[in-house]
Short mmCIF file of C-alpha atoms in Angstrom, two decimals:
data_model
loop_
_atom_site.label_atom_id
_atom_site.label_comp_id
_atom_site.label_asym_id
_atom_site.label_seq_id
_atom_site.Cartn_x
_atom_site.Cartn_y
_atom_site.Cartn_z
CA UNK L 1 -41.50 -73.32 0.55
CA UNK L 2 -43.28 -75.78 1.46
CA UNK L 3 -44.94 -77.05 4.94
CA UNK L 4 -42.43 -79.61 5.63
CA UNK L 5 -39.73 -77.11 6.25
CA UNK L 6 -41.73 -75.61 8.74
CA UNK L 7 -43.11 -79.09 10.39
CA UNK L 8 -39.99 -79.54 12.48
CA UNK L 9 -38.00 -76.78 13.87
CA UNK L 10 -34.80 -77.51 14.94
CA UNK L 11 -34.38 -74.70 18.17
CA UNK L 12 -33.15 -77.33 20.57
CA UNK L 13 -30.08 -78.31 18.80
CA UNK L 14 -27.55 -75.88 19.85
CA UNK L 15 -28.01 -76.79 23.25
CA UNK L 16 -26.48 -80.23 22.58
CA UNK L 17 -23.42 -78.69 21.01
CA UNK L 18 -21.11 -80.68 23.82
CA UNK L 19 -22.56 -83.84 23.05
CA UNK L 20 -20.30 -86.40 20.78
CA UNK L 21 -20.29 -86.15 16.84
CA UNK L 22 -22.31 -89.63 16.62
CA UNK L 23 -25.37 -88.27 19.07
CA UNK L 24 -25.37 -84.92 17.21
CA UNK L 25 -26.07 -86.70 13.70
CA UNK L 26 -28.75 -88.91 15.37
CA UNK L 27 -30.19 -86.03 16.62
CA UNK L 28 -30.31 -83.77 13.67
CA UNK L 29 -30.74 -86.78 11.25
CA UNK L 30 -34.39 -87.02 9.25
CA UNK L 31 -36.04 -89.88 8.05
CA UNK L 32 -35.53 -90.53 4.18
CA UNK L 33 -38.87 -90.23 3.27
CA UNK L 34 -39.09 -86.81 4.88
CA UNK L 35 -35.88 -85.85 3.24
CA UNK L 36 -37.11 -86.59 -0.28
CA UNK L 37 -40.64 -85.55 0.43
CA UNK L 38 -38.98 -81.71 1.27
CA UNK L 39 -36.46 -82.14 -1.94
CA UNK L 40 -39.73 -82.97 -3.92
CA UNK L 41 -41.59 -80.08 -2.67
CA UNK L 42 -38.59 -77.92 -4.29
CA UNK L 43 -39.82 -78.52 -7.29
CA UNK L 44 -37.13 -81.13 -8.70
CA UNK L 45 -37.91 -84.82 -8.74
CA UNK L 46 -36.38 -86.77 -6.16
CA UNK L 47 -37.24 -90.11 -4.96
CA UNK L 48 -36.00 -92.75 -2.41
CA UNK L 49 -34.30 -94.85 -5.33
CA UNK L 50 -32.20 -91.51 -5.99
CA UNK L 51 -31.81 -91.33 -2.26
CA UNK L 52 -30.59 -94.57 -2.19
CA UNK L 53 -28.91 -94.94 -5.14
CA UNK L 54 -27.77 -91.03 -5.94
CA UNK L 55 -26.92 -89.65 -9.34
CA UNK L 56 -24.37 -86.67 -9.22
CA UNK L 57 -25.59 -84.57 -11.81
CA UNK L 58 -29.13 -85.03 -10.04
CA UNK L 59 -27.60 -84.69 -6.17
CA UNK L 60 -25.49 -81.71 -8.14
CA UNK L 61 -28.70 -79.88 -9.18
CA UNK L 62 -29.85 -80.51 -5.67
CA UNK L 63 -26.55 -78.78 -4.28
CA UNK L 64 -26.77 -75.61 -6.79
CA UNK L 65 -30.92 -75.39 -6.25
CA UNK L 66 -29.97 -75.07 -2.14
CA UNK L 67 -27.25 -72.73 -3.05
CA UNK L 68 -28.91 -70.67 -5.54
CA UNK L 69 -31.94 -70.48 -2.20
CA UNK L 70 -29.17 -69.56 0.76
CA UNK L 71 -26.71 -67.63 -0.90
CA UNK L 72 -27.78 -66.93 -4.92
CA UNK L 73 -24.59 -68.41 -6.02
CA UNK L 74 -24.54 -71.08 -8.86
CA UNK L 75 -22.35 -72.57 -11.59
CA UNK L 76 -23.61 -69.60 -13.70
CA UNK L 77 -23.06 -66.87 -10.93
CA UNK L 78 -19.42 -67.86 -10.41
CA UNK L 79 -18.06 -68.70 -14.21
CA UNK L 80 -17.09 -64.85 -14.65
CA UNK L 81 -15.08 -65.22 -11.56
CA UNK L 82 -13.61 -68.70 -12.48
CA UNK L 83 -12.80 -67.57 -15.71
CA UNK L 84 -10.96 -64.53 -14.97
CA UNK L 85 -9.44 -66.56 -12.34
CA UNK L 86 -8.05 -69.25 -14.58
CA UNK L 87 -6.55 -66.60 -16.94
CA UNK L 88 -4.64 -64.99 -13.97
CA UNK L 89 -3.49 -68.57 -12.71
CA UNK L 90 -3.03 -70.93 -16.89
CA UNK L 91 -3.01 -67.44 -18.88
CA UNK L 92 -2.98 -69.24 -22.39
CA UNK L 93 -3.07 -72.44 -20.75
CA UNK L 94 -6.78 -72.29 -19.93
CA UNK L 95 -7.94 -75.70 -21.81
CA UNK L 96 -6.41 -77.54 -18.97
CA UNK L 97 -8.92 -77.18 -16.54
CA UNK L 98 -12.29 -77.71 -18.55
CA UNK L 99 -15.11 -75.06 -18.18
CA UNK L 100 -17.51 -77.23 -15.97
CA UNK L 101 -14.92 -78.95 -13.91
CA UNK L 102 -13.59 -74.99 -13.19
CA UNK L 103 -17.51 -73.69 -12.89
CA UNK L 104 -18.19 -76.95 -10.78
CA UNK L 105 -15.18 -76.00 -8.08
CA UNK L 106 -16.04 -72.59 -8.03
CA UNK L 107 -19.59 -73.67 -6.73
CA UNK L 108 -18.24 -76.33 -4.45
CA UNK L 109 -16.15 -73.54 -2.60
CA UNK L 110 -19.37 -71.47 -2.20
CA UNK L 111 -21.54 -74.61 -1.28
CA UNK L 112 -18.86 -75.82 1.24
CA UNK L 113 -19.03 -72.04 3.25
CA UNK L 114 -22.35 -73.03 3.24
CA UNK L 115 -22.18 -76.04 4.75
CA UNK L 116 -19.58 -75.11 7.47
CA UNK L 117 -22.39 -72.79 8.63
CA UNK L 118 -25.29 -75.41 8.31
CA UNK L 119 -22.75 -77.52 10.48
CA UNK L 120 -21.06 -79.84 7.93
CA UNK L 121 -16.90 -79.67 8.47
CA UNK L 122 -16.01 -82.81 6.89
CA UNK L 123 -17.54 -82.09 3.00
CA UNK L 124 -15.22 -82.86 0.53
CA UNK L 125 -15.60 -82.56 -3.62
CA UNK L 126 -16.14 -86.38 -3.53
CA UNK L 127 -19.83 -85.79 -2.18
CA UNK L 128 -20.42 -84.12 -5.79
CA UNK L 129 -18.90 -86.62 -7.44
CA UNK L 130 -19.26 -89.44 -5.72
CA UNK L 131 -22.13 -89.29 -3.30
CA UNK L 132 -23.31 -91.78 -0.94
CA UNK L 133 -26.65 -92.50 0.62
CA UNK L 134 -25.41 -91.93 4.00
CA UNK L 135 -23.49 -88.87 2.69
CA UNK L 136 -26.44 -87.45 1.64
CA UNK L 137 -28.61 -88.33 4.02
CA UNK L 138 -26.47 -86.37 6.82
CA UNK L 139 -26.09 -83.29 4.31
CA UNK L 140 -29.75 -83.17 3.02
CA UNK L 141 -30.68 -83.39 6.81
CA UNK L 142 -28.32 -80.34 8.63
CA UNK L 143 -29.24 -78.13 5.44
CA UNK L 144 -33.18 -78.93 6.07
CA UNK L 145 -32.65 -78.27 9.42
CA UNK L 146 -30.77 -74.82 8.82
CA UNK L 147 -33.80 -73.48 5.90
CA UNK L 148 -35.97 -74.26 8.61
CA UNK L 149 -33.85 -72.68 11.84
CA UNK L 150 -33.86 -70.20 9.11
CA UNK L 151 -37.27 -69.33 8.41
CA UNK L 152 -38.08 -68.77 11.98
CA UNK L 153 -35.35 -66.35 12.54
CA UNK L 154 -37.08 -64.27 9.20
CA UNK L 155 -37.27 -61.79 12.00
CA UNK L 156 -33.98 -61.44 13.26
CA UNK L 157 -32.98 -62.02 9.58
CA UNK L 158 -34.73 -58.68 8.23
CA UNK L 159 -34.08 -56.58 11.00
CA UNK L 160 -30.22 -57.03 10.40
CA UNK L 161 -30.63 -56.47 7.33
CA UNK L 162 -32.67 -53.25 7.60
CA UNK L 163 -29.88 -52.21 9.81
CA UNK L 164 -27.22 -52.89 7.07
CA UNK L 165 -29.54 -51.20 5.07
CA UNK L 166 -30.05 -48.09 7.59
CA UNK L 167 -25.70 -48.45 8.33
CA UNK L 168 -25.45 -48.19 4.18
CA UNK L 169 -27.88 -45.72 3.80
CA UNK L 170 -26.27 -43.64 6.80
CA UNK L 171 -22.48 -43.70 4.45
CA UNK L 172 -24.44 -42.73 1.85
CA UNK L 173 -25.32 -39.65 3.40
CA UNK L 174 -22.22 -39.26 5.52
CA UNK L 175 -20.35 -39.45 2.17
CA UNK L 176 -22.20 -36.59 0.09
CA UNK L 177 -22.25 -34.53 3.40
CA UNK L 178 -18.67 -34.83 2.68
CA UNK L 179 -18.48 -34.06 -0.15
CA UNK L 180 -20.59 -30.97 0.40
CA UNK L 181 -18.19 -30.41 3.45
CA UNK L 182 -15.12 -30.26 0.56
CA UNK L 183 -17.45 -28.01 -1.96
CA UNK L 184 -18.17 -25.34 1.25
CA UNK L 185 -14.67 -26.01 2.22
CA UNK L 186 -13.46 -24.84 -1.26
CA UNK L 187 -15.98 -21.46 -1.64
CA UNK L 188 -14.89 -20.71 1.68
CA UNK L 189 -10.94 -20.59 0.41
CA UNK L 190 -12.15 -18.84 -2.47
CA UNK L 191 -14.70 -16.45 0.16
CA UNK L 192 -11.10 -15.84 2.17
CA UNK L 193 -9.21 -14.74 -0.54
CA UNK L 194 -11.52 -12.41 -1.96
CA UNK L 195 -11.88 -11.06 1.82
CA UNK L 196 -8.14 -10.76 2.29
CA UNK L 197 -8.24 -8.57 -0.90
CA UNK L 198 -11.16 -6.55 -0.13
CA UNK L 199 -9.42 -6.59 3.69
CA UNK L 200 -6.09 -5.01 2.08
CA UNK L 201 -8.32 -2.24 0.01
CA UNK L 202 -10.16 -1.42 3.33
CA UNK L 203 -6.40 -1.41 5.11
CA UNK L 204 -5.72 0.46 2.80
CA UNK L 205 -8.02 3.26 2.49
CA UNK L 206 -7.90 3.13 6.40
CA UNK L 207 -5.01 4.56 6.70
CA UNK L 208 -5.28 6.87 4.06
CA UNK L 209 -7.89 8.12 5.64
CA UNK L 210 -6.57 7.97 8.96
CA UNK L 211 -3.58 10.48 7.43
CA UNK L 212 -6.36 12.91 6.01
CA UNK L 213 -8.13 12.85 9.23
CA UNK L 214 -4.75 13.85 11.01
CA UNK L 215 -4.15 16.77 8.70
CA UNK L 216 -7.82 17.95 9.10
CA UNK L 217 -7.26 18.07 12.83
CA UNK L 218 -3.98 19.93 12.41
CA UNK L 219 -6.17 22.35 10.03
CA UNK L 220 -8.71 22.61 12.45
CA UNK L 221 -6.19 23.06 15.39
CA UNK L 222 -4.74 26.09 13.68
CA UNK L 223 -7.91 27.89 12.21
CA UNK L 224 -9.13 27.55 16.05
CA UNK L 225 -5.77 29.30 17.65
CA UNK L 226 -6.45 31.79 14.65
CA UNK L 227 -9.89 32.45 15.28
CA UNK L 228 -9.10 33.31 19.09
CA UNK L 229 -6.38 35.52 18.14
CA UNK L 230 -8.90 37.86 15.68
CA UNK L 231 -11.60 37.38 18.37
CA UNK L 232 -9.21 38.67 20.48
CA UNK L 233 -7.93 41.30 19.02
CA UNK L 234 -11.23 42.61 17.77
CA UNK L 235 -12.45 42.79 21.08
CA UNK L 236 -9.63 45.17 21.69
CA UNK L 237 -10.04 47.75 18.70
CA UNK L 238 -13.64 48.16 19.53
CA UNK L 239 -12.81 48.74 23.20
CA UNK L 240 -10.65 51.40 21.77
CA UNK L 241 -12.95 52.84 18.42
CA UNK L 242 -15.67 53.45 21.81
CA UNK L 243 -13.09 55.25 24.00
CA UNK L 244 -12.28 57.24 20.86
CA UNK L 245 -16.10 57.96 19.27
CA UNK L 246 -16.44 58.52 23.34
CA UNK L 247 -13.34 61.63 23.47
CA UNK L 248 -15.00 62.84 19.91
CA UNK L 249 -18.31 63.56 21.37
CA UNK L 250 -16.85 64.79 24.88
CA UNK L 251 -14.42 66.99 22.47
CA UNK L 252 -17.79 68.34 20.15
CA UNK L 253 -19.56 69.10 23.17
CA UNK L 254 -17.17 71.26 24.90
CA UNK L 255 -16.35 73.00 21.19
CA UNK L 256 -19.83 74.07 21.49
CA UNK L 257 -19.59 75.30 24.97
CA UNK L 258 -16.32 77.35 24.32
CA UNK L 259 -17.88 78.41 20.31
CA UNK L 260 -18.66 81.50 21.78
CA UNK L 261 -15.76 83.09 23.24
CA UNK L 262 -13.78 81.77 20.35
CA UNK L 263 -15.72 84.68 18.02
CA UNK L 264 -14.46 87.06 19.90
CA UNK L 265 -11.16 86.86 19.18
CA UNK L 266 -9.98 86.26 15.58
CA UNK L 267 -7.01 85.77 16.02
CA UNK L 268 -7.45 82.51 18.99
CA UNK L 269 -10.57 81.45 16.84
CA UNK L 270 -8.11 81.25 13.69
CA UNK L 271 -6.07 79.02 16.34
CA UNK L 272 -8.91 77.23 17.79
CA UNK L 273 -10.36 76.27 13.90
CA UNK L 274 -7.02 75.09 13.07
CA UNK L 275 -6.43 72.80 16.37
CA UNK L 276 -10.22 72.20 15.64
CA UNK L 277 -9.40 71.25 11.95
CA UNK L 278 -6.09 69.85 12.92
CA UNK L 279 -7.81 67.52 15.50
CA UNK L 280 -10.70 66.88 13.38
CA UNK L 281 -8.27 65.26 10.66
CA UNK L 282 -6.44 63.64 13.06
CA UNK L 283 -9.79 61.70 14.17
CA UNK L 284 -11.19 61.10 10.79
CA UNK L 285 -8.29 59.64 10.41
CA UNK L 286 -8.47 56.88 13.29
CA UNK L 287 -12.52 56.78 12.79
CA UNK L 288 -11.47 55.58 9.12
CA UNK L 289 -8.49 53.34 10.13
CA UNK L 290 -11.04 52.19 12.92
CA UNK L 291 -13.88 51.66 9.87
CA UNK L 292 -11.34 49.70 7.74
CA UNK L 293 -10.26 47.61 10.97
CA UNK L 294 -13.93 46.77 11.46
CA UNK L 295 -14.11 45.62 7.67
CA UNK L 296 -11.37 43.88 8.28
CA UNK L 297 -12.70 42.32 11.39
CA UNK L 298 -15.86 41.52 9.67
CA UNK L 299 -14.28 40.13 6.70
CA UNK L 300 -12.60 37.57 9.39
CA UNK L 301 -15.26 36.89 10.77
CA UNK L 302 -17.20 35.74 7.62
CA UNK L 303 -14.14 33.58 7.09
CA UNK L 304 -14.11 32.06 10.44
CA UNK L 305 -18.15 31.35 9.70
CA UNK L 306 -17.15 29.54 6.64
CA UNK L 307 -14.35 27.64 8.52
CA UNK L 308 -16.27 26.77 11.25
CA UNK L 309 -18.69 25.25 8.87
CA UNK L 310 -15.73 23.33 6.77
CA UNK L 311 -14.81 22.16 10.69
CA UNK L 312 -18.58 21.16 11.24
CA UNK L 313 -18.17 18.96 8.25
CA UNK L 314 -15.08 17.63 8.79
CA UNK L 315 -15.97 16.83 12.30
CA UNK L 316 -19.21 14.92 10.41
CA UNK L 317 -16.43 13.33 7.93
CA UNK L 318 -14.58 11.92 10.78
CA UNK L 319 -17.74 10.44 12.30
CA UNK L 320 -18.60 8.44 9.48
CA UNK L 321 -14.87 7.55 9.38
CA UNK L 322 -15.24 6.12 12.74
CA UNK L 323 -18.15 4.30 11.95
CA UNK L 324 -16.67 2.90 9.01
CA UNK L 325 -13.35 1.74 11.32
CA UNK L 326 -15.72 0.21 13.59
CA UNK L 327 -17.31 -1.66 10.84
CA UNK L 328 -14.03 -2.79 9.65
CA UNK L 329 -13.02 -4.40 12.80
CA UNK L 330 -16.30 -6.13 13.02
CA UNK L 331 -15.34 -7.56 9.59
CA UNK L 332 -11.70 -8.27 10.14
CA UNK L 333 -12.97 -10.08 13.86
CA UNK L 334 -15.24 -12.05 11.32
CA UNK L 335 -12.62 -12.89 8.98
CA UNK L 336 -10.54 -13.97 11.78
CA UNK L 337 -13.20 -16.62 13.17
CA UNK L 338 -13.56 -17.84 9.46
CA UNK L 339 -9.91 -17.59 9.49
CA UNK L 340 -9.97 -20.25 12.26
CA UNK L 341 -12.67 -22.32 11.00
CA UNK L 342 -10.51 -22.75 7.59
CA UNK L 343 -7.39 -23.57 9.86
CA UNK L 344 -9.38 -26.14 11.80
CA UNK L 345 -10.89 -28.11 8.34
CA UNK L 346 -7.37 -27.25 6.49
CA UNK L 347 -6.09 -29.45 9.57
CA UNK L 348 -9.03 -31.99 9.16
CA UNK L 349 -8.24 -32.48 5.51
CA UNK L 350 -4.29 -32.96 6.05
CA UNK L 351 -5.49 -35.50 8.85
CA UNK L 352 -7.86 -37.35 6.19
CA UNK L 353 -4.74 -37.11 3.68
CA UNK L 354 -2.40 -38.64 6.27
CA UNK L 355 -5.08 -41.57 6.24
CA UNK L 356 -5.35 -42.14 2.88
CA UNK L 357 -2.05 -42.43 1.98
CA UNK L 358 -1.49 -44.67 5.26
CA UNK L 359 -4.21 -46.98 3.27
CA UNK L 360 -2.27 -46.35 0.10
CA UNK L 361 0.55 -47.85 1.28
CA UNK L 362 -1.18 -50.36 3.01
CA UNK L 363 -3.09 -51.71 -0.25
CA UNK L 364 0.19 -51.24 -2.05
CA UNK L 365 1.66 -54.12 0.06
CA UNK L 366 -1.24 -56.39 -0.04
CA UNK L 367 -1.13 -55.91 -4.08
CA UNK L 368 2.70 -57.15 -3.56
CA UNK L 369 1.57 -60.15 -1.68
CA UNK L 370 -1.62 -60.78 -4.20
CA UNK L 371 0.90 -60.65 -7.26
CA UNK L 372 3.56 -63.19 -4.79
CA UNK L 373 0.68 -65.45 -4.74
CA UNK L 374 -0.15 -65.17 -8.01
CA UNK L 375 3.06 -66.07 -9.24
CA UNK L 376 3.64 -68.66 -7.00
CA UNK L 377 0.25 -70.43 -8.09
CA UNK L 378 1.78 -70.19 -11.69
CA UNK L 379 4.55 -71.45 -11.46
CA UNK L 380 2.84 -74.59 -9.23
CA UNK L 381 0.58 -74.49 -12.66
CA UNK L 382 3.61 -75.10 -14.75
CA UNK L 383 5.38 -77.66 -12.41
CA UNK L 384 2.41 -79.48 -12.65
CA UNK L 385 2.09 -79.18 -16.55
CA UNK L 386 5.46 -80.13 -16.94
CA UNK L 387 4.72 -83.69 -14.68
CA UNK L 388 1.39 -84.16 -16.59
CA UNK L 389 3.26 -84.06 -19.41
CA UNK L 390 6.14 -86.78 -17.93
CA UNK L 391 3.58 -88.75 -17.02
CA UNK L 392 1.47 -88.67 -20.26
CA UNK L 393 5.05 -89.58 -22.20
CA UNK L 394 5.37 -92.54 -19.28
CA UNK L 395 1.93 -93.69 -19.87
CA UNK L 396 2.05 -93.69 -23.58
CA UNK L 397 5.63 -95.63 -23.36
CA UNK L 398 3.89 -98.23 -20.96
CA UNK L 399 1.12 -98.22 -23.33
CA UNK L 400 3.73 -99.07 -26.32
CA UNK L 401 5.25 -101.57 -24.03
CA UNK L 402 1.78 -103.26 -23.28
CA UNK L 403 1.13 -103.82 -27.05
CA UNK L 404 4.89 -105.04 -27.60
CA UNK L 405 5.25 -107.34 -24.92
CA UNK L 406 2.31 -109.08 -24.60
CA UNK L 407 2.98 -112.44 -22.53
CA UNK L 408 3.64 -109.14 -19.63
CA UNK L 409 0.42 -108.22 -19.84
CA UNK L 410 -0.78 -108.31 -16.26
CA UNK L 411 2.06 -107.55 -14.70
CA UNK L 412 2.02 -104.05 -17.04
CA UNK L 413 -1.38 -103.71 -16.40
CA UNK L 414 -1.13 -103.61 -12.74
CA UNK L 415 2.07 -100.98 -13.07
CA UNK L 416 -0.30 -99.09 -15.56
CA UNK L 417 -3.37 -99.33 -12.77
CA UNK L 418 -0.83 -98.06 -10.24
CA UNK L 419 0.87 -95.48 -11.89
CA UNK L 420 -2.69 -94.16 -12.82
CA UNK L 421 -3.55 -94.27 -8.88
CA UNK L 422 -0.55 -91.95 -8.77
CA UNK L 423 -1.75 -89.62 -11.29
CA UNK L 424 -5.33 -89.48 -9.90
CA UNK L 425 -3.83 -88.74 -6.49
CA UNK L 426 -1.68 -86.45 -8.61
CA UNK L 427 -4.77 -84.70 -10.25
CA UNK L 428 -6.30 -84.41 -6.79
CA UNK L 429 -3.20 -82.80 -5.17
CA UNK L 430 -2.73 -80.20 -7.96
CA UNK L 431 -7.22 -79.71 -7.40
CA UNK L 432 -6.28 -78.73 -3.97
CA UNK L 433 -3.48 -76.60 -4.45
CA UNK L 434 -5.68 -74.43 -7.02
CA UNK L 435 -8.46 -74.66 -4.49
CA UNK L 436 -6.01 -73.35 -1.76
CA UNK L 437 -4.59 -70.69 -4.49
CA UNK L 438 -8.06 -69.94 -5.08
CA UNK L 439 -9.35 -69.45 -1.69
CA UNK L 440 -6.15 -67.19 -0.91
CA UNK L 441 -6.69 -65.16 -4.04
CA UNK L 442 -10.60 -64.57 -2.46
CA UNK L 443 -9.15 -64.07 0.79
CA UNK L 444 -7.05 -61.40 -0.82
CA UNK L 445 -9.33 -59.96 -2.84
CA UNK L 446 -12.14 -59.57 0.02
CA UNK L 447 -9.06 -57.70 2.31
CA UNK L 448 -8.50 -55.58 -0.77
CA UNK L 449 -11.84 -54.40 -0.86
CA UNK L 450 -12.27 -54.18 2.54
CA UNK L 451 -9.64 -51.84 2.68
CA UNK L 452 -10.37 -49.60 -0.37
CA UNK L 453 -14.30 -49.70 1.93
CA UNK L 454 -11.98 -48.22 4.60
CA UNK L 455 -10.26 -45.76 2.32
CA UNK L 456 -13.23 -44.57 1.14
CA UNK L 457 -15.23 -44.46 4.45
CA UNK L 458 -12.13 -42.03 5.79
CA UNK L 459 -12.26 -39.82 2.68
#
């Protein structure tokens, strides 16, 4: 850019916004030799003859080279749009509006948001096609003004558009978090129902082996009541095989004492030996009942050694059982937290749902509207076809007229002048309607988009 840009900034200006319209354009008017000296710098060839006497496909190139600087928009940049424009609005019909006069409004919608901002209101599609010297001079001067007012807010410029940068870098982000947030969402679902199986096996065997561990105490219950019983009852027939080995030895010892007066008499030893023998088989009797009773007892007591041990273990079993239940409820407390967390982003995802198809609705009824304006700028199209076409028949029967009637010549020629007036205001009337179609079909389009933004932002 060069130096002449920079020569004159223009900081002061908005401080005389309440002054009149005439003092304002005095104020931010340049000379005309620094206004073509900045055009030349450009790089396209401007004097103060084409200052003075403009050219529009020179002051055109001048218009789409400031353009193509501000905003990057040119005839080129918006023929996709006015094309697929013109085949919404003519369909087959699109010869009627030639491809540079359509390219050329598209860029004069563009350059005219550009000059609203640099402070011109009052531009019209006459200052492209029919330009002025003061015209130009006013317009070449606010948008000089605004590249330089420009270039020393570069500042302000980049660090707003770092933070759009940072702000789209930041949904970026916010957008694959999300849609990390849905893929965690969706392994935890599949997490929880692979828990609440695993949970139903553990229920499951939990009370199966609650119902073993029930039985085993009822087991152990009984062998215990058993076990006292043969403690008890040993403890008695040993208390009695003592008293009796006790009366056996008492008995023996005073058989020994009385031995001898027993020889002396047959006949009372005869009785003696056979109480003797009597008694004798009367106690090996009850020592041998007594001997199998202690058998007994021992075998018992072997048995109650082995149960106690099968108790021992089972008492072991129903520790680890315990354990395991303890472990289980730390689980199913778990699973009930995660439980809660699912609940909590199930409810966040119906929320975002509720959104979306609030926003689905909404962009269904600003489709409706875009397709009522759409039609409506058709069938304007057509209406105006149809009185092109009248007025082509008129002028061709005026023209027939002209040749037939010739002494009538002026006074035809002035109707022809006129009703050709009518037909250029015509043309112009029909220009602005499209332009208005046009700029509500942006509009539209731009609060479409903004809304699917939206949509996606809240998904």
């Amino acid at each position: 850019m060069s130096h002449q840009f920079r020569s004159q900034p223009s900081g002061n200006s908005g401080n005389r916004g309440k002054q009149q319209q005439n003092d304002s354009d005095a104020f931010m008017r340049l000379p005309d030799r620094e206004i073509v000296g900045c055009i030349s710098d450009i790089g396209v060839p401007f004097s103060l003859e084409d200052l003075h006497k403009p050219n529009p496909q020179q002051i055109q190139k001048v218009f789409e080279w400031f353009g193509e600087l501000l905003m990057n928009a040119t005839r080129e940049t918006v023929e996709p749009a006015m094309r697929a424009a013109a085949e919404d609005v003519c369909g087959e019909h699109m010869e009627v509006v030639p491809a540079d006069t359509r390219n050329l409004m598209g860029f004069y919608v563009s350059l005219r948001r550009l000059l609203v901002e640099c402070g011109i209101t009052d531009f019209s599609f006459s200052d492209l096609l029919k330009p002025t010297h003061d015209r130009l001079a006013k317009i070449f001067s606010y948008i000089i003004n605004f590249v330089r007012f420009r270039e020393s807010q570069t500042a302000t410029i980049d660090e707003h558009f770092n933070k759009a940068e940072t702000t789209k870098a930041r949904i970026e982000t916010l957008y694959t978090e999300n849609q990390d947030m849905d893929a965690r969402l969706d392994e935890m679902k599949r997490q929880r129902k692979s828990m609440e199986v695993l949970a139903k096996e553990k229920t499951k065997r939990n009370d199966e082996l609650k119902a073993r561990l029930l039985e085993l105490k009822k087991g152990q219950e009984r062998i215990a009541e058993r076990l006292e019983k043969v403690k008890t009852e040993k403890g008695r027939l040993t208390g009695q095989l003592e008293d009796k080995t006790e009366r056996c030895l008492g008995i023996r010892h005073e058989s020994e004492k009385l031995r001898p007066y027993v020889l002396q008499s047959p006949a009372a030893l005869q009785q003696s030996l056979n109480e003797l023998s009597e008694n004798l088989a009367r106690d090996r009797s009850q020592v041998d009942g007594f001997e199998k009773r202690c058998r007994a007892l021992q075998t018992s007591s072997d048995t109650f050694a082995v149960v106690s041990n099968d108790v021992s273990s089972c008492t072991k079993v129903l520790e680890e059982v315990s354990n395991e239940l303890q472990k289980e409820d730390e689980e199913n407390m778990k699973a009930a937290k995660r439980r809660d967390a699912l609940s909590d982003r199930g409810n966040n995802v119906r929320e975002v749902e509720r959104q979306e198809a609030t926003l689905q609705r909404q962009l269904k009824r600003w489709l409706d509207k875009t397709d009522g304006v759409r039609n409506t700028s058709k069938e304007k199209a057509d209406g105006a076809k149809v009185k092109m076409e009248e007025l082509r028949s008129v002028h061709k029967r005026l023209t027939e007229e002209r040749g037939e009637k010739g002494r009538e010549m002026e006074r035809r020629r002035v109707r022809i002048e006129q009703t050709e007036k009518k037909m250029a205001d015509l043309k112009e009337n029909i220009e602005n309607e499209i332009h208005a179609a046009h700029d509500e079909y942006l509009q539209m389009d731009s609060h479409i988009k903004l809304y699917i933004t939206e949509m996606e932002q809240s998904i």
